[in-house]
């Protein structure tokens, strides 16, 4: 489905460093959205069951056939935000997912268990609803989620996206969505992987002039990872960056394609005292906020697991002995010539007394250009910039940062 032109067209164009895209922006009032994120509290089972989800998500969204692994749990360790759909509007919690491109919420005709336990969109109570009626269908491990397309205004903080196409579900399969604290999903990837030709929300934000720059950035709060499983939050800025949440230069890497946020990783390695171990070179990865772990090809991930001393557990996942964390090696990702280091404290998730390796093996269907999925394990350590205008992704050292006032047209939602 995706042309395999990645390695041809990626060249090392040198690292573009910039404190903020806004510095280069025209001097008129920047339009800047700042959106608070909340992390699901039950960050445990999800991580353990995410393998199935990954298979499903990347196995079928854009590729025919392939896997049939069950999706059991979808809610966990997902970062979600609140949006409003319609006028005056119903509020929904949606996973902010850079690994997909559709927006859907539970629909008024849905009688699945998940819909009974979540808010439902009702066109009749919105004065801005416009009928569409085309069928929507997306495959998850637990089955087919079906619905219909509608058009309505969608509110993100203070900003209203007019005439956004989205899907309201009619059937939500299995228990996955029942347990989820989120109501729906808001995809932030490209239209090419959008089901049914739905124009993604961010594309409309850009087209409607809501943001001054076609860029958004994620900060994910991981501060409590090794301490407890308390709720952590995060922040998305739409239209610019939040300099309080990163430090040092931003390393940009050109997009290999505009489907997922797909880019080249030069190498994945670990430096020992005497030798360097290389797990992969010239591979392709995506930045995916909707995935909690860091996934890659099973054979390569197996070498990483052996290197860090992890032992196989379930569903392609591995455990480590918590007491060995201080002695475990760093794993390095070289992206556009710059090394991004994950220390054990970054890649080990402590869940209910168990220590889970943040690396997970997954073999995506042949022909899928995606080899590695850099989920929250990576994006928690590195502030991530999704730059549509310049067709690039950027990473910088994340900092917990202090809240600071941003620009005039700022929207902040704290969840
Ligand atoms: C219905 O929605 C789909 C998905 O956004 C879109 O491709 C299609 O053009 C819409 N049809 C009408 C009649 O508005
Ligand atoms: C990050 O999360 C921790 C623990 O949940 C919290 O105490 C801290 O205030 C959060 N940091 C920011 C900057 O919000």
Tab-separated table of C-alpha atoms and ligand atoms in Angstrom:
chain	number	residue	atom	x	y	z
A	1	UNK	CA	0.000	0.000	0.000
A	2	UNK	CA	2.752	2.429	0.847
A	3	UNK	CA	5.498	2.869	-1.697
A	4	UNK	CA	8.738	1.600	-0.300
A	5	UNK	CA	10.714	4.612	-1.238
A	6	UNK	CA	11.771	5.476	2.240
A	7	UNK	CA	15.449	4.731	2.101
A	8	UNK	CA	15.809	6.368	-1.251
A	9	UNK	CA	14.522	9.687	-0.310
A	10	UNK	CA	15.751	10.057	3.210
A	11	UNK	CA	19.008	11.840	3.275
A	12	UNK	CA	20.850	13.175	6.218
A	13	UNK	CA	20.230	16.812	5.715
A	14	UNK	CA	21.804	17.802	8.960
A	15	UNK	CA	20.159	18.542	12.222
A	16	UNK	CA	17.866	21.476	12.292
A	17	UNK	CA	17.933	22.996	15.706
A	18	UNK	CA	15.512	25.558	16.936
A	19	UNK	CA	14.172	26.535	20.297
A	20	UNK	CA	10.747	27.085	18.897
A	21	UNK	CA	9.079	27.117	15.582
A	22	UNK	CA	7.311	30.203	16.725
A	23	UNK	CA	10.519	32.163	16.569
A	24	UNK	CA	10.497	31.737	12.838
A	25	UNK	CA	6.820	32.400	12.508
A	26	UNK	CA	5.383	35.629	11.165
A	27	UNK	CA	5.078	38.213	13.875
A	28	UNK	CA	1.315	38.504	13.801
A	29	UNK	CA	-0.502	36.914	16.700
A	30	UNK	CA	0.378	33.279	16.711
A	31	UNK	CA	-2.547	31.007	17.129
A	32	UNK	CA	-1.539	28.450	19.581
A	33	UNK	CA	-3.470	25.718	21.271
A	34	UNK	CA	-2.286	24.146	24.431
A	35	UNK	CA	-4.153	21.068	25.397
A	36	UNK	CA	-3.735	19.297	28.699
A	37	UNK	CA	-3.658	15.550	28.674
A	38	UNK	CA	-4.550	13.011	31.227
A	39	UNK	CA	-3.161	9.584	31.362
A	40	UNK	CA	-5.354	6.618	32.033
A	41	UNK	CA	-4.952	5.385	35.564
A	42	UNK	CA	-4.927	1.710	34.819
A	43	UNK	CA	-1.643	1.735	33.019
A	44	UNK	CA	-0.957	-1.880	33.703
A	45	UNK	CA	-3.014	-4.462	31.895
A	46	UNK	CA	-2.985	-2.406	28.786
A	47	UNK	CA	0.733	-2.563	28.518
A	48	UNK	CA	0.536	-6.280	28.924
A	49	UNK	CA	-2.051	-6.683	26.264
A	50	UNK	CA	-0.875	-4.114	23.871
A	51	UNK	CA	0.761	-6.610	21.609
A	52	UNK	CA	-2.580	-7.637	20.335
A	53	UNK	CA	-3.566	-4.068	19.825
A	54	UNK	CA	-0.472	-3.254	17.874
A	55	UNK	CA	-0.979	-6.212	15.631
A	56	UNK	CA	-4.440	-5.072	14.906
A	57	UNK	CA	-3.726	-1.431	14.541
A	58	UNK	CA	-0.857	-1.801	12.164
A	59	UNK	CA	-1.926	-5.064	10.699
A	60	UNK	CA	-5.121	-3.968	9.115
A	61	UNK	CA	-5.694	-0.284	9.179
A	62	UNK	CA	-4.041	0.189	5.839
A	63	UNK	CA	-3.260	-3.290	4.736
A	64	UNK	CA	-5.594	-6.007	3.695
A	65	UNK	CA	-5.689	-9.465	5.161
A	66	UNK	CA	-3.081	-10.423	7.720
A	67	UNK	CA	-3.527	-10.928	11.391
A	68	UNK	CA	-6.433	-11.819	13.575
A	69	UNK	CA	-4.956	-11.358	17.024
A	70	UNK	CA	-7.416	-10.266	19.648
A	71	UNK	CA	-7.563	-6.806	21.017
A	72	UNK	CA	-8.374	-7.196	24.675
A	73	UNK	CA	-7.523	-3.927	26.156
A	74	UNK	CA	-7.199	-0.602	24.594
A	75	UNK	CA	-7.520	1.846	27.383
A	76	UNK	CA	-4.363	1.609	29.191
A	77	UNK	CA	-1.516	4.030	29.255
A	78	UNK	CA	-3.190	6.039	26.598
A	79	UNK	CA	-3.059	9.764	26.787
A	80	UNK	CA	-6.440	11.309	26.255
A	81	UNK	CA	-7.985	14.747	26.104
A	82	UNK	CA	-11.457	16.197	26.201
A	83	UNK	CA	-13.151	17.555	23.129
A	84	UNK	CA	-16.675	18.719	22.432
A	85	UNK	CA	-18.675	17.566	19.469
A	86	UNK	CA	-21.672	19.580	18.266
A	87	UNK	CA	-23.427	22.727	19.490
A	88	UNK	CA	-23.856	23.311	22.383
A	89	UNK	CA	-21.829	20.176	22.414
A	90	UNK	CA	-21.290	16.910	24.151
A	91	UNK	CA	-17.928	16.340	25.840
A	92	UNK	CA	-15.908	13.257	24.969
A	93	UNK	CA	-12.625	11.882	26.191
A	94	UNK	CA	-10.569	10.880	23.192
A	95	UNK	CA	-7.187	9.219	22.907
A	96	UNK	CA	-4.842	11.587	21.108
A	97	UNK	CA	-3.289	9.132	18.707
A	98	UNK	CA	-0.545	10.031	16.243
A	99	UNK	CA	-0.731	6.452	14.970
A	100	UNK	CA	-4.141	6.772	13.288
A	101	UNK	CA	-6.128	9.414	11.426
A	102	UNK	CA	-9.844	9.127	12.150
A	103	UNK	CA	-12.009	10.733	14.781
A	104	UNK	CA	-14.799	8.601	16.158
A	105	UNK	CA	-17.016	8.772	19.252
A	106	UNK	CA	-19.844	6.568	20.535
A	107	UNK	CA	-23.034	7.116	18.592
A	108	UNK	CA	-26.654	7.548	19.686
A	109	UNK	CA	-27.833	4.348	18.045
A	110	UNK	CA	-25.118	2.220	19.582
A	111	UNK	CA	-26.353	-0.360	22.081
A	112	UNK	CA	-23.066	-2.182	22.605
A	113	UNK	CA	-22.007	-2.431	26.234
A	114	UNK	CA	-19.235	0.073	25.647
A	115	UNK	CA	-21.716	2.634	24.402
A	116	UNK	CA	-24.014	2.171	27.372
A	117	UNK	CA	-21.146	3.042	29.667
A	118	UNK	CA	-19.901	6.032	27.742
A	119	UNK	CA	-21.232	9.324	26.508
A	120	UNK	CA	-22.964	9.148	23.184
A	121	UNK	CA	-23.187	11.706	20.437
A	122	UNK	CA	-26.752	12.636	19.587
A	123	UNK	CA	-27.215	14.590	16.355
A	124	UNK	CA	-30.669	15.752	17.452
A	125	UNK	CA	-29.220	17.807	20.265
A	126	UNK	CA	-26.734	19.645	18.081
A	127	UNK	CA	-27.737	22.663	16.039
A	128	UNK	CA	-24.668	22.348	13.815
A	129	UNK	CA	-25.108	18.688	12.870
A	130	UNK	CA	-25.054	17.904	9.169
A	131	UNK	CA	-26.026	14.432	8.012
A	132	UNK	CA	-23.671	12.317	5.962
A	133	UNK	CA	-24.670	8.705	6.514
A	134	UNK	CA	-21.759	6.967	4.771
A	135	UNK	CA	-20.755	3.808	6.556
A	136	UNK	CA	-17.656	3.790	8.758
A	137	UNK	CA	-15.847	0.625	9.704
A	138	UNK	CA	-12.537	-0.013	11.374
A	139	UNK	CA	-11.121	-3.368	12.350
A	140	UNK	CA	-9.966	-3.994	15.903
A	141	UNK	CA	-8.854	-7.245	17.439
A	142	UNK	CA	-12.163	-7.772	19.142
A	143	UNK	CA	-14.001	-7.244	15.896
A	144	UNK	CA	-15.296	-4.636	13.582
A	145	UNK	CA	-16.183	-1.242	14.988
A	146	UNK	CA	-18.859	0.158	12.736
A	147	UNK	CA	-20.702	3.403	12.535
A	148	UNK	CA	-21.760	6.207	10.271
A	149	UNK	CA	-20.110	9.419	9.295
A	150	UNK	CA	-21.561	12.720	10.482
A	151	UNK	CA	-20.420	16.276	10.113
A	152	UNK	CA	-20.435	18.694	13.000
A	153	UNK	CA	-18.373	21.316	14.771
A	154	UNK	CA	-15.675	19.995	17.069
A	155	UNK	CA	-14.301	22.084	19.916
A	156	UNK	CA	-10.757	21.707	21.164
A	157	UNK	CA	-10.364	24.105	24.054
A	158	UNK	CA	-11.390	27.553	22.841
A	159	UNK	CA	-11.180	26.717	19.177
A	160	UNK	CA	-13.994	25.456	17.074
A	161	UNK	CA	-13.297	23.315	14.035
A	162	UNK	CA	-16.227	23.852	11.686
A	163	UNK	CA	-17.774	21.038	9.723
A	164	UNK	CA	-15.507	18.261	10.926
A	165	UNK	CA	-16.295	14.869	9.489
A	166	UNK	CA	-16.200	12.150	12.124
A	167	UNK	CA	-17.785	8.809	12.797
A	168	UNK	CA	-20.334	7.946	15.464
A	169	UNK	CA	-20.216	4.283	16.303
A	170	UNK	CA	-23.143	1.924	16.042
A	171	UNK	CA	-21.331	-1.235	17.149
A	172	UNK	CA	-18.293	-1.350	19.446
A	173	UNK	CA	-17.076	-4.913	19.684
A	174	UNK	CA	-15.849	-6.847	22.701
A	175	UNK	CA	-14.892	-5.665	26.112
A	176	UNK	CA	-12.010	-3.511	24.944
A	177	UNK	CA	-14.049	-0.365	24.743
A	178	UNK	CA	-16.189	-1.204	27.741
A	179	UNK	CA	-13.306	-0.928	30.162
A	180	UNK	CA	-11.810	2.074	28.441
A	181	UNK	CA	-11.993	5.376	30.193
A	182	UNK	CA	-11.912	7.075	26.862
A	183	UNK	CA	-14.972	7.413	24.696
A	184	UNK	CA	-13.305	7.588	21.326
A	185	UNK	CA	-10.120	8.224	19.406
A	186	UNK	CA	-8.788	11.312	17.716
A	187	UNK	CA	-6.223	10.402	15.087
A	188	UNK	CA	-3.398	12.810	14.368
A	189	UNK	CA	-1.687	11.040	11.486
A	190	UNK	CA	-2.190	11.704	7.782
A	191	UNK	CA	-5.268	11.510	5.594
A	192	UNK	CA	-3.787	8.694	3.524
A	193	UNK	CA	-4.489	6.238	6.317
A	194	UNK	CA	-7.816	7.785	7.241
A	195	UNK	CA	-10.685	5.335	6.857
A	196	UNK	CA	-13.416	6.465	4.485
A	197	UNK	CA	-11.575	9.544	3.320
A	198	UNK	CA	-12.355	11.506	6.487
A	199	UNK	CA	-10.286	14.668	6.635
A	200	UNK	CA	-8.273	14.488	9.876
A	201	UNK	CA	-9.012	17.028	12.595
A	202	UNK	CA	-5.616	18.681	12.444
A	203	UNK	CA	-5.842	19.121	8.666
A	204	UNK	CA	-9.048	21.068	9.215
A	205	UNK	CA	-7.484	23.114	11.999
A	206	UNK	CA	-4.786	24.158	9.552
A	207	UNK	CA	-7.194	24.727	6.666
A	208	UNK	CA	-9.465	26.865	8.839
A	209	UNK	CA	-6.591	29.037	10.031
A	210	UNK	CA	-6.977	28.027	13.665
A	211	UNK	CA	-3.254	27.509	14.052
A	212	UNK	CA	-0.545	29.744	12.722
A	213	UNK	CA	1.843	26.897	12.012
A	214	UNK	CA	0.939	23.426	10.791
A	215	UNK	CA	2.699	21.808	13.705
A	216	UNK	CA	1.803	20.214	17.017
A	217	UNK	CA	3.913	18.854	19.815
A	218	UNK	CA	3.494	16.371	22.648
A	219	UNK	CA	4.842	16.449	26.122
A	220	UNK	CA	4.087	13.317	28.140
A	221	UNK	CA	4.610	13.355	31.869
A	222	UNK	CA	6.534	10.270	32.893
A	223	UNK	CA	7.902	11.555	36.158
A	224	UNK	CA	6.228	8.957	38.292
A	225	UNK	CA	7.089	5.938	36.219
A	226	UNK	CA	9.399	4.230	38.611
A	227	UNK	CA	7.827	5.570	41.735
A	228	UNK	CA	4.171	4.756	41.504
A	229	UNK	CA	1.427	4.353	39.037
A	230	UNK	CA	-0.248	7.602	39.871
A	231	UNK	CA	-1.981	9.540	37.218
A	232	UNK	CA	0.331	11.466	35.036
A	233	UNK	CA	-0.605	14.018	32.515
A	234	UNK	CA	0.821	15.593	29.478
A	235	UNK	CA	0.285	18.403	27.070
A	236	UNK	CA	-0.222	18.929	23.388
A	237	UNK	CA	0.368	22.272	21.804
A	238	UNK	CA	-1.303	22.911	18.485
A	239	UNK	CA	0.324	25.523	16.295
A	240	UNK	CA	3.647	25.710	18.099
A	241	UNK	CA	5.877	24.332	20.777
A	242	UNK	CA	5.981	24.794	24.517
A	243	UNK	CA	9.556	25.676	25.375
A	244	UNK	CA	8.937	24.943	29.048
A	245	UNK	CA	8.719	21.257	28.282
A	246	UNK	CA	11.967	20.596	26.505
A	247	UNK	CA	15.564	21.552	26.764
A	248	UNK	CA	18.422	21.724	24.321
A	249	UNK	CA	18.175	21.463	20.565
A	250	UNK	CA	15.398	19.754	18.660
A	251	UNK	CA	16.644	17.135	16.247
A	252	UNK	CA	14.484	16.965	13.172
A	253	UNK	CA	14.286	14.060	10.787
A	254	UNK	CA	12.441	14.223	7.461
A	255	UNK	CA	9.299	12.164	7.025
A	256	UNK	CA	9.772	9.127	4.843
A	257	UNK	CA	6.145	9.224	3.844
A	258	UNK	CA	2.955	10.947	4.835
A	259	UNK	CA	0.837	8.149	6.158
A	260	UNK	CA	2.090	7.517	9.656
A	261	UNK	CA	4.694	9.830	11.191
A	262	UNK	CA	7.316	7.651	9.579
A	263	UNK	CA	11.050	8.322	9.551
A	264	UNK	CA	14.412	6.620	9.326
A	265	UNK	CA	16.357	5.477	12.360
A	266	UNK	CA	20.067	5.171	11.534
A	267	UNK	CA	20.784	2.634	14.180
A	268	UNK	CA	19.648	1.026	17.406
A	269	UNK	CA	22.565	0.040	19.592
A	270	UNK	CA	24.046	-0.273	23.045
A	271	UNK	CA	27.537	0.786	24.002
A	272	UNK	CA	29.351	-1.492	26.374
A	273	UNK	CA	32.677	-0.860	28.038
A	274	UNK	CA	34.595	-2.687	25.340
A	275	UNK	CA	32.226	-3.090	22.455
A	276	UNK	CA	29.111	-1.760	20.856
A	277	UNK	CA	26.162	-4.039	20.178
A	278	UNK	CA	24.047	-3.101	17.180
A	279	UNK	CA	20.482	-4.354	16.990
A	280	UNK	CA	19.307	-2.642	13.821
A	281	UNK	CA	20.584	-0.226	11.205
A	282	UNK	CA	18.776	1.914	8.646
A	283	UNK	CA	15.368	0.931	9.877
A	284	UNK	CA	12.041	2.742	9.790
A	285	UNK	CA	10.064	3.911	12.763
A	286	UNK	CA	6.944	5.863	13.573
A	287	UNK	CA	6.236	8.146	16.498
A	288	UNK	CA	2.978	6.911	17.997
A	289	UNK	CA	1.449	8.523	21.059
A	290	UNK	CA	-1.325	5.928	21.002
A	291	UNK	CA	1.057	3.078	21.821
A	292	UNK	CA	2.507	2.699	25.285
A	293	UNK	CA	5.503	0.479	24.619
A	294	UNK	CA	8.313	0.516	22.093
A	295	UNK	CA	7.762	-2.192	19.532
A	296	UNK	CA	9.948	-3.623	16.813
A	297	UNK	CA	10.628	-6.771	14.776
A	298	UNK	CA	10.624	-9.865	16.984
A	299	UNK	CA	14.134	-11.036	16.110
A	300	UNK	CA	15.708	-7.640	16.747
A	301	UNK	CA	13.711	-6.999	19.905
A	302	UNK	CA	14.736	-10.439	21.152
A	303	UNK	CA	18.368	-9.389	20.922
A	304	UNK	CA	17.616	-6.230	22.855
A	305	UNK	CA	15.779	-8.248	25.519
A	306	UNK	CA	18.714	-10.626	25.838
A	307	UNK	CA	21.076	-7.699	26.059
A	308	UNK	CA	19.164	-6.116	28.930
A	309	UNK	CA	18.640	-9.469	30.637
A	310	UNK	CA	14.904	-9.671	30.143
A	311	UNK	CA	13.039	-12.960	30.120
A	312	UNK	CA	10.062	-13.835	27.909
A	313	UNK	CA	6.645	-13.297	29.412
A	314	UNK	CA	3.361	-13.175	27.502
A	315	UNK	CA	2.268	-11.861	24.130
A	316	UNK	CA	5.734	-10.916	22.970
A	317	UNK	CA	6.511	-9.088	26.175
A	318	UNK	CA	9.401	-9.559	28.580
A	319	UNK	CA	10.041	-9.100	32.273
A	320	UNK	CA	13.173	-7.957	34.031
A	321	UNK	CA	14.228	-8.289	37.647
A	322	UNK	CA	13.496	-4.946	39.247
A	323	UNK	CA	16.621	-5.100	41.399
A	324	UNK	CA	18.791	-5.268	38.298
A	325	UNK	CA	17.583	-1.957	36.908
A	326	UNK	CA	20.627	-0.044	38.178
A	327	UNK	CA	22.989	-2.351	36.309
A	328	UNK	CA	21.128	-2.634	33.034
A	329	UNK	CA	22.588	-1.079	29.864
A	330	UNK	CA	21.338	1.940	27.976
A	331	UNK	CA	19.726	1.436	24.581
A	332	UNK	CA	20.486	4.114	22.032
A	333	UNK	CA	18.555	5.269	19.004
A	334	UNK	CA	20.527	7.216	16.432
A	335	UNK	CA	18.187	9.482	14.508
A	336	UNK	CA	19.570	11.832	11.892
A	337	UNK	CA	23.018	11.402	13.386
A	338	UNK	CA	21.946	12.271	16.927
A	339	UNK	CA	21.873	9.726	19.725
A	340	UNK	CA	18.733	9.377	21.840
A	341	UNK	CA	19.402	7.312	24.901
A	342	UNK	CA	16.891	5.257	26.816
A	343	UNK	CA	18.155	4.376	30.262
A	344	UNK	CA	16.697	1.431	32.177
A	345	UNK	CA	14.518	3.822	34.163
A	346	UNK	CA	13.031	4.966	30.850
A	347	UNK	CA	12.450	1.575	29.280
A	348	UNK	CA	11.385	-0.478	32.297
A	349	UNK	CA	7.796	-0.103	33.432
A	350	UNK	CA	7.071	-0.988	37.017
A	351	UNK	CA	3.599	-2.380	37.215
A	352	UNK	CA	2.179	-3.875	40.369
A	353	UNK	CA	5.553	-4.986	41.630
A	354	UNK	CA	6.571	-6.473	38.331
A	355	UNK	CA	9.109	-4.915	36.040
A	356	UNK	CA	8.069	-5.060	32.442
A	357	UNK	CA	10.501	-4.415	29.636
A	358	UNK	CA	9.257	-1.495	27.580
A	359	UNK	CA	10.397	-3.259	24.427
A	360	UNK	CA	8.014	-5.539	22.676
A	361	UNK	CA	8.370	-7.815	19.682
A	362	UNK	CA	5.877	-7.499	16.888
A	363	UNK	CA	6.117	-8.516	13.281
A	364	UNK	CA	4.074	-6.261	11.088
A	365	UNK	CA	2.784	-7.573	7.776
A	366	UNK	CA	5.377	-7.831	5.032
A	367	UNK	CA	5.313	-4.731	2.920
A	368	UNK	CA	4.479	-2.473	5.824
A	369	UNK	CA	7.211	0.148	5.876
A	370	UNK	CA	6.847	0.481	9.649
A	371	UNK	CA	9.408	-1.600	11.541
A	372	UNK	CA	9.558	0.163	14.906
A	373	UNK	CA	6.794	1.878	16.807
A	374	UNK	CA	8.207	4.448	19.153
A	375	UNK	CA	5.401	4.686	21.675
A	376	UNK	CA	5.215	6.397	25.016
A	377	UNK	CA	8.337	4.652	26.314
A	378	UNK	CA	10.295	6.791	23.872
A	379	UNK	CA	7.988	9.808	23.663
A	380	UNK	CA	7.898	10.126	27.437
A	381	UNK	CA	11.626	10.710	27.456
A	382	UNK	CA	11.683	12.892	24.367
A	383	UNK	CA	9.442	15.834	23.653
A	384	UNK	CA	8.079	15.234	20.176
A	385	UNK	CA	7.277	17.702	17.428
A	386	UNK	CA	4.956	16.729	14.578
A	387	UNK	CA	5.691	19.221	11.855
A	388	UNK	CA	3.330	18.843	8.922
A	389	UNK	CA	4.463	22.009	7.232
A	390	UNK	CA	8.069	20.964	6.937
A	391	UNK	CA	7.293	17.247	6.682
A	392	UNK	CA	9.433	16.285	9.609
A	393	UNK	CA	9.365	14.945	13.144
A	394	UNK	CA	11.494	16.453	15.892
A	395	UNK	CA	12.709	15.182	19.239
A	396	UNK	CA	14.243	16.985	22.186
A	397	UNK	CA	15.026	16.166	25.777
A	398	UNK	CA	11.762	16.410	27.692
A	399	UNK	CA	11.556	18.390	30.913
A	400	UNK	CA	8.767	18.405	33.425
A	401	UNK	CA	8.683	22.159	33.117
A	402	UNK	CA	6.730	24.743	34.993
A	403	UNK	CA	3.441	26.018	33.750
A	404	UNK	CA	3.989	29.202	31.867
A	405	UNK	CA	1.801	31.590	29.998
A	406	UNK	CA	2.135	31.057	26.297
A	407	UNK	CA	0.878	33.381	23.588
A	408	UNK	CA	-2.200	35.512	23.269
A	409	UNK	CA	-4.437	33.005	21.564
A	410	UNK	CA	-3.751	30.171	23.889
A	411	UNK	CA	-5.959	27.388	24.921
A	412	UNK	CA	-5.246	25.251	27.923
A	413	UNK	CA	-7.257	22.315	29.025
A	414	UNK	CA	-6.280	20.604	32.203
A	415	UNK	CA	-7.627	17.161	32.593
B	1	LIG	C1	-19.333	11.656	4.051
B	1	LIG	O1	-18.134	11.530	4.827
B	1	LIG	C2	-17.056	10.937	4.144
B	1	LIG	C3	-15.921	10.790	5.139
B	1	LIG	O2	-15.516	12.011	5.630
B	1	LIG	C4	-16.695	11.796	2.944
B	1	LIG	O3	-15.637	11.188	2.247
B	1	LIG	C5	-17.896	11.963	2.045
B	1	LIG	O4	-17.581	12.847	1.014
B	1	LIG	C6	-19.079	12.486	2.817
B	1	LIG	N1	-20.250	12.477	1.974
B	1	LIG	C7	-21.115	13.498	1.937
B	1	LIG	C8	-22.303	13.315	1.048
B	1	LIG	O5	-20.965	14.520	2.582
B	2	LIG	C1	3.790	15.069	36.439
B	2	LIG	O1	3.165	14.035	37.178
B	2	LIG	C2	3.488	14.044	38.558
B	2	LIG	C3	2.926	12.805	39.209
B	2	LIG	O2	1.701	12.434	38.704
B	2	LIG	C4	2.964	15.308	39.181
B	2	LIG	O3	3.253	15.352	40.560
B	2	LIG	C5	3.608	16.504	38.470
B	2	LIG	O4	3.061	17.699	38.957
B	2	LIG	C6	3.385	16.441	36.967
B	2	LIG	N1	4.186	17.489	36.347
B	2	LIG	C7	3.640	18.540	35.731
B	2	LIG	C8	4.601	19.575	35.225
B	2	LIG	O5	2.453	18.678	35.592
